[in-house]
mmCIF file of C-alpha atoms in Angstrom:
data_model
loop_
_atom_site.group_PDB
_atom_site.id
_atom_site.type_symbol
_atom_site.label_atom_id
_atom_site.label_comp_id
_atom_site.label_asym_id
_atom_site.label_seq_id
_atom_site.Cartn_x
_atom_site.Cartn_y
_atom_site.Cartn_z
ATOM 1 C CA MET A 120 11.820 32.474 7.334
ATOM 2 C CA LEU A 121 9.067 34.767 7.929
ATOM 3 C CA LEU A 122 9.214 34.619 11.924
ATOM 4 C CA LEU A 123 13.102 35.229 11.267
ATOM 5 C CA ALA A 124 12.714 38.182 9.351
ATOM 6 C CA VAL A 125 10.115 39.482 11.975
ATOM 7 C CA GLY A 126 12.291 38.851 14.592
ATOM 8 C CA LEU A 127 15.222 40.788 13.432
ATOM 9 C CA TRP A 128 12.965 43.320 12.628
ATOM 10 C CA LEU A 129 11.988 43.589 16.023
ATOM 11 C CA MET A 130 15.541 43.317 17.237
ATOM 12 C CA GLY A 131 16.324 46.323 15.011
ATOM 13 C CA LYS A 132 13.141 48.244 15.987
ATOM 14 C CA GLY A 133 13.933 47.625 19.412
ATOM 15 C CA GLY A 134 17.411 49.014 19.271
ATOM 16 C CA VAL A 135 16.111 52.265 17.829
ATOM 17 C CA GLU A 136 13.392 52.672 20.380
ATOM 18 C CA PHE A 137 15.792 51.989 23.333
ATOM 19 C CA SER A 138 17.972 54.543 22.349
ATOM 20 C CA ARG A 139 15.449 57.551 22.217
ATOM 21 C CA THR A 140 16.564 60.757 23.611
ATOM 22 C CA ASP A 141 13.309 61.332 26.293
ATOM 23 C CA GLY A 142 14.628 58.367 28.266
ATOM 24 C CA GLU A 143 11.322 56.669 28.065
ATOM 25 C CA TYR A 144 11.198 52.752 27.664
ATOM 26 C CA THR A 145 8.727 51.529 25.698
ATOM 27 C CA LEU A 146 7.616 48.012 24.879
ATOM 28 C CA TRP A 147 10.089 47.897 22.113
ATOM 29 C CA VAL A 148 12.775 47.486 24.988
ATOM 30 C CA VAL A 149 11.752 43.903 24.842
ATOM 31 C CA ALA A 150 11.931 43.413 20.929
ATOM 32 C CA PRO A 151 15.623 42.096 20.858
ATOM 33 C CA PHE A 152 14.650 39.387 23.374
ATOM 34 C CA PHE A 153 11.400 38.266 21.664
ATOM 35 C CA GLY A 154 13.341 38.228 18.382
ATOM 36 C CA LEU A 155 16.124 36.157 19.821
ATOM 37 C CA ALA A 156 13.641 33.551 21.230
ATOM 38 C CA ILE A 157 11.574 33.270 17.972
ATOM 39 C CA ALA A 158 14.440 33.327 15.546
ATOM 40 C CA PRO A 159 15.243 29.481 16.216
ATOM 41 C CA LEU A 160 11.575 28.726 15.636
ATOM 42 C CA GLY A 161 12.091 30.522 12.255
ATOM 43 C CA TRP A 162 15.123 28.115 11.467
ATOM 44 C CA THR A 163 13.169 25.119 12.528
ATOM 45 C CA PHE A 164 10.196 25.987 10.174
ATOM 46 C CA LEU A 165 12.401 26.795 7.357
ATOM 47 C CA ARG A 166 14.399 23.425 7.894
ATOM 48 C CA ASP A 167 10.962 21.487 8.094
ATOM 49 C CA LEU A 168 9.900 23.171 5.067
ATOM 50 C CA VAL A 169 12.886 22.250 2.961
ATOM 51 C CA ARG A 170 12.321 18.762 4.110
ATOM 52 C CA VAL A 171 8.687 18.564 2.947
ATOM 53 C CA SER A 172 9.559 20.021 -0.375
ATOM 54 C CA GLN A 173 12.576 17.610 -1.160
ATOM 55 C CA ALA A 174 10.180 14.715 0.391
ATOM 56 C CA ARG A 175 7.793 15.901 -2.437
ATOM 57 C CA ARG A 176 10.363 15.882 -5.065
ATOM 58 C CA GLN A 177 11.313 12.042 -4.396
ATOM 59 C CA PRO A 178 9.845 9.861 -6.557
ATOM 60 C CA GLU A 179 7.027 7.484 -4.732
ATOM 61 C CA ILE A 180 8.186 4.324 -3.705
ATOM 62 C CA LYS A 181 5.677 1.682 -4.202
ATOM 63 C CA PRO A 182 5.625 -1.521 -2.495
ATOM 64 C CA ALA A 183 6.389 -4.572 -4.663
ATOM 65 C CA PRO A 184 3.661 -6.732 -5.379
ATOM 66 C CA PRO A 185 4.080 -10.089 -3.638
ATOM 67 C CA ALA A 186 6.517 -12.469 -5.539
ATOM 68 C CA ALA A 187 4.166 -15.296 -6.806
ATOM 69 C CA VAL A 188 5.203 -18.733 -5.627
ATOM 70 C CA VAL A 189 5.996 -21.084 -8.238
ATOM 71 C CA ILE A 190 6.007 -24.872 -7.620
ATOM 72 C CA THR A 191 9.293 -26.132 -9.499
ATOM 73 C CA HIS A 192 10.689 -28.533 -7.002
ATOM 74 C CA TRP A 193 9.401 -31.611 -5.449
ATOM 75 C CA ARG A 194 9.999 -29.982 -1.909
ATOM 76 C CA ASP A 195 7.729 -26.799 -2.897
ATOM 77 C CA ALA A 196 5.011 -29.555 -3.828
ATOM 78 C CA GLU A 197 5.345 -31.413 -0.318
ATOM 79 C CA PHE A 198 5.252 -27.937 1.365
ATOM 80 C CA LEU A 199 2.049 -27.127 -0.700
ATOM 81 C CA ALA A 200 0.400 -30.645 0.195
ATOM 82 C CA MET A 201 1.135 -29.933 3.798
ATOM 83 C CA ALA A 202 -0.192 -26.576 3.886
ATOM 84 C CA HIS A 203 -3.239 -27.825 2.161
ATOM 85 C CA MET A 204 -3.523 -30.520 4.569
ATOM 86 C CA GLN A 205 -3.658 -28.050 7.570
ATOM 87 C CA LEU A 206 -6.283 -26.113 5.611
ATOM 88 C CA ILE A 207 -8.674 -28.800 5.343
ATOM 89 C CA GLY A 208 -8.533 -30.038 8.719
ATOM 90 C CA TYR A 209 -5.234 -31.782 9.650
ATOM 91 C CA PRO A 210 -3.440 -28.912 11.444
ATOM 92 C CA ASP A 211 -0.612 -30.908 12.630
ATOM 93 C CA ALA A 212 0.401 -31.961 9.129
ATOM 94 C CA ARG A 213 4.281 -32.202 8.708
ATOM 95 C CA GLU A 214 6.462 -33.175 5.903
ATOM 96 C CA THR A 215 8.340 -36.275 6.696
ATOM 97 C CA GLY A 216 11.580 -34.704 4.948
ATOM 98 C CA PRO A 217 13.980 -36.214 2.363
ATOM 99 C CA GLY A 218 15.150 -39.750 2.580
ATOM 100 C CA SER A 219 13.115 -43.075 2.839
ATOM 101 C CA ASP A 220 9.609 -42.022 3.543
ATOM 102 C CA GLY A 221 7.790 -45.264 2.920
ATOM 103 C CA GLY A 222 5.488 -43.853 0.482
ATOM 104 C CA ILE A 223 4.455 -41.015 2.623
ATOM 105 C CA ASP A 224 5.635 -37.198 2.091
ATOM 106 C CA VAL A 225 3.122 -35.753 4.617
ATOM 107 C CA GLN A 226 1.973 -37.047 7.716
ATOM 108 C CA ALA A 227 -0.868 -35.938 10.440
ATOM 109 C CA THR A 228 -2.358 -37.639 13.194
ATOM 110 C CA ARG A 229 -5.366 -38.241 11.415
ATOM 111 C CA GLY A 230 -4.172 -38.690 7.838
ATOM 112 C CA VAL A 231 -0.980 -39.360 5.458
ATOM 113 C CA ALA A 232 -0.394 -38.098 2.097
ATOM 114 C CA GLN A 233 1.908 -38.900 -0.992
ATOM 115 C CA VAL A 234 3.105 -36.106 -3.183
ATOM 116 C CA LYS A 235 4.272 -36.739 -6.947
ATOM 117 C CA MET A 236 5.597 -34.314 -9.286
ATOM 118 C CA LEU A 237 5.877 -36.466 -12.558
ATOM 119 C CA ALA A 238 5.596 -35.511 -16.156
ATOM 120 C CA ARG A 239 2.690 -38.010 -16.663
ATOM 121 C CA PRO A 240 -0.647 -38.705 -14.630
ATOM 122 C CA VAL A 241 -0.278 -40.985 -11.612
ATOM 123 C CA GLY A 242 -1.153 -44.443 -12.156
ATOM 124 C CA ARG A 243 -2.907 -47.038 -10.180
ATOM 125 C CA PRO A 244 0.406 -48.558 -8.872
ATOM 126 C CA ALA A 245 1.373 -45.452 -7.240
ATOM 127 C CA VAL A 246 -1.940 -44.897 -5.150
ATOM 128 C CA GLN A 247 -1.828 -48.669 -4.401
ATOM 129 C CA MET A 248 1.512 -47.835 -2.856
ATOM 130 C CA LEU A 249 -0.021 -45.251 -0.777
ATOM 131 C CA VAL A 250 -2.589 -47.707 0.556
ATOM 132 C CA GLY A 251 0.032 -50.304 1.150
ATOM 133 C CA ALA A 252 2.252 -47.960 3.143
ATOM 134 C CA ALA A 253 -0.639 -46.978 5.316
ATOM 135 C CA GLY A 254 -1.043 -50.412 6.111
ATOM 136 C CA GLN A 255 -4.080 -52.698 6.599
ATOM 137 C CA GLY A 256 -6.834 -51.605 9.224
ATOM 138 C CA ARG A 257 -5.745 -48.186 8.670
ATOM 139 C CA LYS A 258 -6.943 -45.627 11.075
ATOM 140 C CA ARG A 259 -5.811 -42.407 9.193
ATOM 141 C CA ASP A 260 -7.200 -40.838 5.946
ATOM 142 C CA LEU A 261 -5.323 -41.063 2.779
ATOM 143 C CA LEU A 262 -4.512 -38.187 0.447
ATOM 144 C CA PHE A 263 -2.702 -38.202 -2.623
ATOM 145 C CA TYR A 264 -1.632 -34.975 -4.368
ATOM 146 C CA SER A 265 -0.242 -34.829 -7.963
ATOM 147 C CA ARG A 266 0.924 -32.250 -10.374
ATOM 148 C CA GLN A 267 -0.181 -33.893 -13.395
ATOM 149 C CA GLY A 268 -3.486 -35.416 -12.626
ATOM 150 C CA TYR A 269 -4.323 -39.344 -12.557
ATOM 151 C CA THR A 270 -5.095 -42.000 -14.986
ATOM 152 C CA LYS A 271 -8.897 -43.532 -14.819
ATOM 153 C CA GLN A 272 -7.810 -46.661 -13.242
ATOM 154 C CA ALA A 273 -5.989 -44.599 -10.367
ATOM 155 C CA VAL A 274 -9.282 -42.559 -9.850
ATOM 156 C CA HIS A 275 -11.408 -45.777 -9.984
ATOM 157 C CA PHE A 276 -8.923 -47.710 -7.440
ATOM 158 C CA ALA A 277 -8.941 -44.584 -5.119
ATOM 159 C CA ASP A 278 -12.687 -44.343 -5.385
ATOM 160 C CA GLY A 279 -13.174 -47.738 -4.067
ATOM 161 C CA GLU A 280 -10.361 -47.435 -1.108
ATOM 162 C CA GLY A 281 -11.428 -43.969 -0.229
ATOM 163 C CA VAL A 282 -8.292 -42.391 -0.870
ATOM 164 C CA MET A 283 -8.436 -38.328 -1.500
ATOM 165 C CA LEU A 284 -7.311 -37.334 -4.652
ATOM 166 C CA PHE A 285 -5.917 -33.695 -5.250
ATOM 167 C CA GLN A 286 -4.186 -31.837 -8.168
ATOM 168 C CA PHE A 287 -2.038 -28.945 -8.047
ATOM 169 C CA ASN A 288 -0.322 -26.442 -10.439
ATOM 170 C CA GLU A 289 2.771 -24.273 -10.271
ATOM 171 C CA ALA A 290 0.523 -21.433 -9.172
ATOM 172 C CA CYS A 291 -0.299 -23.345 -6.080
ATOM 173 C CA ASP A 292 -3.926 -23.915 -6.794
ATOM 174 C CA VAL A 293 -5.236 -27.457 -5.177
ATOM 175 C CA TRP A 294 -8.182 -28.721 -6.531
ATOM 176 C CA ALA A 295 -10.373 -32.019 -5.726
ATOM 177 C CA VAL A 296 -10.380 -34.923 -8.376
ATOM 178 C CA ASN A 297 -12.536 -37.516 -6.797
ATOM 179 C CA GLY A 298 -15.506 -37.911 -4.996
ATOM 180 C CA ALA A 299 -13.569 -38.444 -1.529
ATOM 181 C CA ALA A 300 -11.463 -35.481 -1.894
ATOM 182 C CA HIS A 301 -14.801 -33.213 -2.871
ATOM 183 C CA ASN A 302 -16.402 -34.275 0.477
ATOM 184 C CA ALA A 303 -13.245 -33.738 2.251
ATOM 185 C CA LEU A 304 -13.481 -30.130 0.957
ATOM 186 C CA ARG A 305 -17.345 -29.725 1.376
ATOM 187 C CA ALA A 306 -16.913 -30.620 5.250
ATOM 188 C CA VAL A 307 -14.359 -27.624 5.659
ATOM 189 C CA GLY A 308 -16.799 -25.483 4.356
#
């Protein structure tokens, strides 16, 4: 705005100086041209100043916090188990998908996992089914994930068979339940 005012003042001053009666040309002859040249700068400056003041009046937009992931469905639990397996050393872990999985919900080259979202702790028969699904002379690690934990009989059986027992909650926290699972987590670091 100031530049515009100076430009207009120079234009007016140049017009007065140019019409002098003694015929001399002064520096003020270029004033109209100078004024015309800087007038757009004044408008640009004014426009930018208005934009900045409007932006300052806008309420600050804060990014929303990331939505908390909550395990509410068996598919979510299988995805959590897959992600956990990838973190602890099974990089090719994949869900087996819906349908008849033969007792295996997540599989990798070196390990298989069963995932249960029951309303009660997992018992020994479910852990036995995982061992049976892996077959005799198995070469893959066995992992079991449960939302409600395990019975004492299930933990005792898993310890004898080397099955890693993990528990998870709705907030996607996973922790080791037995010695085999603790050893696996220690090996990762």
